[in-house]
């Protein structure tokens, strides 16, 4: 579904991604782990076009995703993204936060987008919050709304950038549970996370990013039980 070939990204003189190669198959769940500043967010942001890459190819659904192309916006719609800080519109009700994208970008009718939003709210366990404003919700609830909002665009792949890092510990589980449900339903996902137990349980593959490169890639067992890369060994020790 997604192929990343020799992806390079610079910020000024700083080379942040130094040739990333990755293939993602339909239905696969891949966790991305690695230290702060290693390039994990930049990698996700290049995939969905929030950052412009300097070199390499990102082939999604058979098409090379490139800025400025006519198809670029359409391709991007199929890539859902959930951030650490939820970025809900504070002045819009929860239901309107969810229907905005489909209505404005995809011309879905008000009736249809509302129906769909209510179903998505049910899926994330928040069907009773449709008519309230984001300020009324806990962090965990806001993040579940953000996931519903991304799903409303009917993406083929979901990218999560540390979706639970901004949450109080007692709210982490409810968000991970929603992501786990999506995994069981076969959603293709790339998840940057520091929740190692979760990564182990939910992932088909785990990627360790170090200084802008994929230093190691493997099954959860390989990565967590039998890491080879010295930096990965150190990283795992520092986390547990
Ligand atoms: P991670 O998500 O793994 O913590 P990032 O992808 O956010 O890492 O950042 C990788 C490196 O790129 C860091 O050194 C960071 O300071 C730098 N960086 C990220 N975004 C920008 C930007 N917009 N401008 C300049 N430097 C940036
Ligand atoms: Mg990051």
Short mmCIF file of C-alpha atoms and ligand atoms in Angstrom, two decimals:
data_model
loop_
_atom_site.label_atom_id
_atom_site.label_comp_id
_atom_site.label_asym_id
_atom_site.label_seq_id
_atom_site.Cartn_x
_atom_site.Cartn_y
_atom_site.Cartn_z
CA UNK A 1 0.00 0.00 0.00
CA UNK A 2 2.84 2.35 0.84
CA UNK A 3 6.41 2.29 -0.33
CA UNK A 4 9.05 4.68 0.91
CA UNK A 5 12.27 4.72 -1.05
CA UNK A 6 15.45 6.49 -0.04
CA UNK A 7 13.62 9.28 1.81
CA UNK A 8 15.81 12.24 2.73
CA UNK A 9 14.81 15.34 4.62
CA UNK A 10 16.90 18.35 5.62
CA UNK A 11 16.05 21.28 7.82
CA UNK A 12 18.65 23.78 6.65
CA UNK A 13 21.98 22.00 7.00
CA UNK A 14 20.59 19.43 9.38
CA UNK A 15 19.93 16.08 7.73
CA UNK A 16 17.03 14.68 9.71
CA UNK A 17 16.13 11.68 7.52
CA UNK A 18 19.09 9.93 5.93
CA UNK A 19 17.57 7.50 3.47
CA UNK A 20 14.51 5.73 4.84
CA UNK A 21 13.28 2.63 3.01
CA UNK A 22 10.06 0.98 4.06
CA UNK A 23 7.23 -1.04 2.55
CA UNK A 24 3.89 -1.18 4.29
CA UNK A 25 1.38 -3.84 3.32
CA UNK A 26 -2.37 -3.54 3.56
CA UNK A 27 -3.64 -4.38 7.03
CA UNK A 28 -0.21 -4.12 8.61
CA UNK A 29 0.38 -2.43 11.94
CA UNK A 30 3.87 -1.01 12.32
CA UNK A 31 5.13 0.65 15.47
CA UNK A 32 7.93 3.17 15.20
CA UNK A 33 10.14 3.56 18.23
CA UNK A 34 13.27 5.58 18.88
CA UNK A 35 14.73 8.38 20.93
CA UNK A 36 13.62 11.99 20.91
CA UNK A 37 14.86 13.88 17.86
CA UNK A 38 15.60 10.73 15.84
CA UNK A 39 13.22 11.78 13.03
CA UNK A 40 10.06 9.79 13.75
CA UNK A 41 7.64 12.71 13.46
CA UNK A 42 9.40 14.08 10.40
CA UNK A 43 9.04 10.69 8.74
CA UNK A 44 5.27 10.62 9.32
CA UNK A 45 4.96 14.25 8.25
CA UNK A 46 6.78 13.53 4.99
CA UNK A 47 4.51 10.55 4.32
CA UNK A 48 1.35 12.63 4.53
CA UNK A 49 2.93 15.65 2.87
CA UNK A 50 2.95 18.00 5.85
CA UNK A 51 6.68 18.28 5.18
CA UNK A 52 8.21 18.40 1.75
CA UNK A 53 10.92 15.79 1.29
CA UNK A 54 14.24 16.66 -0.32
CA UNK A 55 14.86 13.33 -1.99
CA UNK A 56 13.29 9.92 -2.47
CA UNK A 57 9.91 8.51 -3.36
CA UNK A 58 6.74 7.95 -1.40
CA UNK A 59 4.45 5.69 -3.37
CA UNK A 60 0.98 5.37 -1.94
CA UNK A 61 -1.73 3.33 -3.62
CA UNK A 62 0.54 3.08 -6.65
CA UNK A 63 1.08 6.84 -7.02
CA UNK A 64 4.08 8.94 -6.12
CA UNK A 65 2.91 11.53 -3.57
CA UNK A 66 4.37 14.86 -4.66
CA UNK A 67 3.68 18.41 -3.60
CA UNK A 68 2.00 20.55 -6.19
CA UNK A 69 0.60 17.65 -8.17
CA UNK A 70 -3.08 17.78 -8.99
CA UNK A 71 -3.55 14.43 -7.32
CA UNK A 72 -1.65 15.41 -4.20
CA UNK A 73 -4.62 16.67 -2.18
CA UNK A 74 -6.73 13.66 -3.16
CA UNK A 75 -4.00 11.24 -2.16
CA UNK A 76 -3.54 13.00 1.15
CA UNK A 77 -7.21 12.61 2.01
CA UNK A 78 -6.63 8.87 2.13
CA UNK A 79 -3.97 9.25 4.82
CA UNK A 80 -5.39 9.89 8.30
CA UNK A 81 -3.21 11.47 10.95
CA UNK A 82 -3.55 11.71 14.71
CA UNK A 83 -1.19 13.97 16.65
CA UNK A 84 0.03 14.10 20.23
CA UNK A 85 -1.96 17.31 20.77
CA UNK A 86 -5.38 16.63 19.38
CA UNK A 87 -5.94 19.92 17.49
CA UNK A 88 -9.73 19.91 17.73
CA UNK A 89 -11.51 23.12 16.78
CA UNK A 90 -12.43 24.57 20.20
CA UNK A 91 -15.36 26.64 18.93
CA UNK A 92 -17.05 23.71 17.18
CA UNK A 93 -19.14 20.98 18.76
CA UNK A 94 -17.69 17.48 18.72
CA UNK A 95 -20.01 16.36 15.92
CA UNK A 96 -19.05 19.37 13.80
CA UNK A 97 -15.36 18.70 14.40
CA UNK A 98 -15.92 15.27 12.86
CA UNK A 99 -18.17 16.26 9.95
CA UNK A 100 -16.15 19.29 8.84
CA UNK A 101 -13.66 17.35 6.69
CA UNK A 102 -16.18 15.15 4.89
CA UNK A 103 -18.51 18.09 4.28
CA UNK A 104 -15.99 20.65 3.11
CA UNK A 105 -13.45 18.44 1.36
CA UNK A 106 -15.56 15.52 0.17
CA UNK A 107 -18.92 17.26 -0.34
CA UNK A 108 -20.77 14.75 1.83
CA UNK A 109 -24.25 15.96 2.79
CA UNK A 110 -25.02 17.20 6.28
CA UNK A 111 -27.41 14.32 6.99
CA UNK A 112 -25.01 11.66 5.79
CA UNK A 113 -21.94 13.13 7.50
CA UNK A 114 -23.86 13.47 10.77
CA UNK A 115 -25.01 9.86 10.62
CA UNK A 116 -21.50 8.69 9.93
CA UNK A 117 -20.06 10.86 12.71
CA UNK A 118 -22.49 9.38 15.24
CA UNK A 119 -21.44 5.88 14.22
CA UNK A 120 -17.79 6.84 14.63
CA UNK A 121 -18.49 8.39 18.01
CA UNK A 122 -20.13 5.15 19.04
CA UNK A 123 -17.08 3.27 17.86
CA UNK A 124 -14.79 5.35 20.09
CA UNK A 125 -17.29 5.18 22.98
CA UNK A 126 -18.40 8.82 22.90
CA UNK A 127 -21.85 8.76 21.34
CA UNK A 128 -23.18 10.93 24.18
CA UNK A 129 -20.67 13.74 23.50
CA UNK A 130 -21.80 14.77 20.02
CA UNK A 131 -23.29 18.08 21.11
CA UNK A 132 -20.64 19.28 23.55
CA UNK A 133 -17.53 21.38 22.93
CA UNK A 134 -13.97 20.04 23.20
CA UNK A 135 -13.33 21.94 26.43
CA UNK A 136 -15.87 19.67 28.14
CA UNK A 137 -13.81 16.56 27.41
CA UNK A 138 -10.83 14.91 29.08
CA UNK A 139 -7.61 14.49 27.13
CA UNK A 140 -8.38 10.84 26.46
CA UNK A 141 -11.83 11.72 25.16
CA UNK A 142 -10.40 14.49 22.95
CA UNK A 143 -7.93 12.07 21.45
CA UNK A 144 -10.70 9.57 20.74
CA UNK A 145 -12.61 12.35 18.95
CA UNK A 146 -9.47 13.14 16.96
CA UNK A 147 -9.30 9.50 15.90
CA UNK A 148 -12.99 9.55 14.90
CA UNK A 149 -12.36 12.74 12.94
CA UNK A 150 -9.51 11.14 11.01
CA UNK A 151 -11.61 8.04 10.32
CA UNK A 152 -14.44 10.18 8.96
CA UNK A 153 -12.35 10.83 5.85
CA UNK A 154 -12.31 7.07 5.22
CA UNK A 155 -8.53 6.82 5.07
CA UNK A 156 -6.68 3.80 3.73
CA UNK A 157 -3.93 4.25 6.29
CA UNK A 158 -3.73 5.90 9.70
CA UNK A 159 -0.61 7.58 11.04
CA UNK A 160 -0.37 8.13 14.79
CA UNK A 161 2.32 10.39 16.24
CA UNK A 162 2.63 9.63 19.95
CA UNK A 163 -1.14 9.62 20.42
CA UNK A 164 -0.93 9.05 24.18
CA UNK A 165 2.15 11.08 25.13
CA UNK A 166 0.18 14.14 26.23
CA UNK A 167 -2.27 12.18 28.36
CA UNK A 168 -2.43 11.56 32.08
CA UNK A 169 -1.47 7.93 32.71
CA UNK A 170 -4.99 6.85 33.64
CA UNK A 171 -6.30 8.04 30.24
CA UNK A 172 -3.76 6.22 28.09
CA UNK A 173 -5.57 2.87 28.11
CA UNK A 174 -8.84 4.10 26.61
CA UNK A 175 -7.02 5.55 23.59
CA UNK A 176 -4.83 2.48 23.08
CA UNK A 177 -7.95 0.35 23.22
CA UNK A 178 -9.50 2.27 20.32
CA UNK A 179 -6.31 1.85 18.27
CA UNK A 180 -6.27 -1.85 19.10
CA UNK A 181 -9.85 -2.19 17.85
CA UNK A 182 -8.82 -0.55 14.57
CA UNK A 183 -5.92 -3.01 14.32
CA UNK A 184 -8.29 -5.94 14.75
CA UNK A 185 -10.53 -4.53 12.04
CA UNK A 186 -7.58 -4.58 9.66
CA UNK A 187 -6.75 -0.88 9.44
CA UNK A 188 -3.24 -0.25 8.10
CA UNK A 189 -1.38 1.82 10.68
CA UNK A 190 1.96 3.42 11.45
CA UNK A 191 2.20 4.27 15.13
CA UNK A 192 4.97 6.28 16.75
CA UNK A 193 4.77 5.33 20.40
CA UNK A 194 6.66 5.06 23.66
CA UNK A 195 4.17 2.50 24.95
CA UNK A 196 6.36 -0.56 24.55
CA UNK A 197 3.86 -3.06 25.95
CA UNK A 198 1.29 -1.81 23.47
CA UNK A 199 3.75 -1.84 20.56
CA UNK A 200 4.60 -5.41 21.39
CA UNK A 201 1.01 -6.52 21.52
CA UNK A 202 -0.48 -4.68 18.56
CA UNK A 203 2.32 -4.60 15.96
CA UNK A 204 3.12 -6.90 13.11
CA UNK A 205 6.48 -5.18 12.82
CA UNK A 206 8.47 -2.73 14.90
CA UNK A 207 10.91 -0.19 13.49
CA UNK A 208 13.68 1.38 15.52
CA UNK A 209 14.68 4.79 14.18
CA UNK A 210 18.03 6.22 15.18
CA UNK A 211 19.56 9.45 13.87
CA UNK A 212 17.33 9.55 10.81
CA UNK A 213 17.77 5.94 9.76
CA UNK A 214 15.95 2.70 10.34
CA UNK A 215 18.56 1.01 12.50
CA UNK A 216 16.56 -2.16 13.03
CA UNK A 217 13.27 -3.64 11.91
CA UNK A 218 11.63 -6.87 12.98
CA UNK A 219 8.77 -8.65 14.69
CA UNK A 220 8.00 -7.47 18.24
CA UNK A 221 9.77 -10.58 19.56
CA UNK A 222 12.90 -9.86 17.53
CA UNK A 223 13.03 -6.22 18.53
CA UNK A 224 12.23 -6.59 22.22
CA UNK A 225 13.63 -10.06 23.05
CA UNK A 226 16.64 -10.17 20.78
CA UNK A 227 17.71 -6.68 19.69
CA UNK A 228 20.91 -6.58 17.63
CA UNK A 229 21.66 -2.88 17.19
CA UNK A 230 23.63 -1.43 20.12
CA UNK A 231 21.57 1.75 20.18
CA UNK A 232 18.37 -0.27 20.23
CA UNK A 233 19.67 -2.33 23.15
CA UNK A 234 20.44 0.86 25.03
CA UNK A 235 17.08 2.38 24.11
CA UNK A 236 15.15 -0.63 25.37
CA UNK A 237 17.12 -0.69 28.60
CA UNK A 238 16.44 3.01 29.15
CA UNK A 239 12.71 2.49 28.73
CA UNK A 240 12.22 -0.49 31.06
P1 LIG B 1 11.20 12.76 16.82
O1 LIG B 1 9.78 12.81 16.41
O2 LIG B 1 11.85 11.43 16.60
O3 LIG B 1 11.40 13.21 18.24
P2 LIG B 1 11.53 14.90 14.91
O4 LIG B 1 11.21 14.29 13.62
O5 LIG B 1 10.50 15.73 15.57
O6 LIG B 1 12.04 13.76 15.92
O7 LIG B 1 12.82 15.79 14.78
C1 LIG B 1 14.03 15.32 14.19
C2 LIG B 1 15.04 16.45 14.15
O8 LIG B 1 14.58 17.45 13.26
C3 LIG B 1 15.27 17.14 15.49
O9 LIG B 1 16.62 17.46 15.56
C4 LIG B 1 14.42 18.37 15.38
O10 LIG B 1 14.93 19.40 16.17
C5 LIG B 1 14.52 18.70 13.92
N1 LIG B 1 13.31 19.39 13.40
C6 LIG B 1 12.06 18.90 13.39
N2 LIG B 1 11.20 19.76 12.81
C7 LIG B 1 11.94 20.85 12.46
C8 LIG B 1 11.64 22.08 11.80
N3 LIG B 1 10.39 22.38 11.40
N4 LIG B 1 12.65 22.96 11.62
C9 LIG B 1 13.92 22.66 12.00
N5 LIG B 1 14.26 21.50 12.60
C10 LIG B 1 13.31 20.61 12.84
MG1 LIG B 2 8.08 13.27 17.47
#
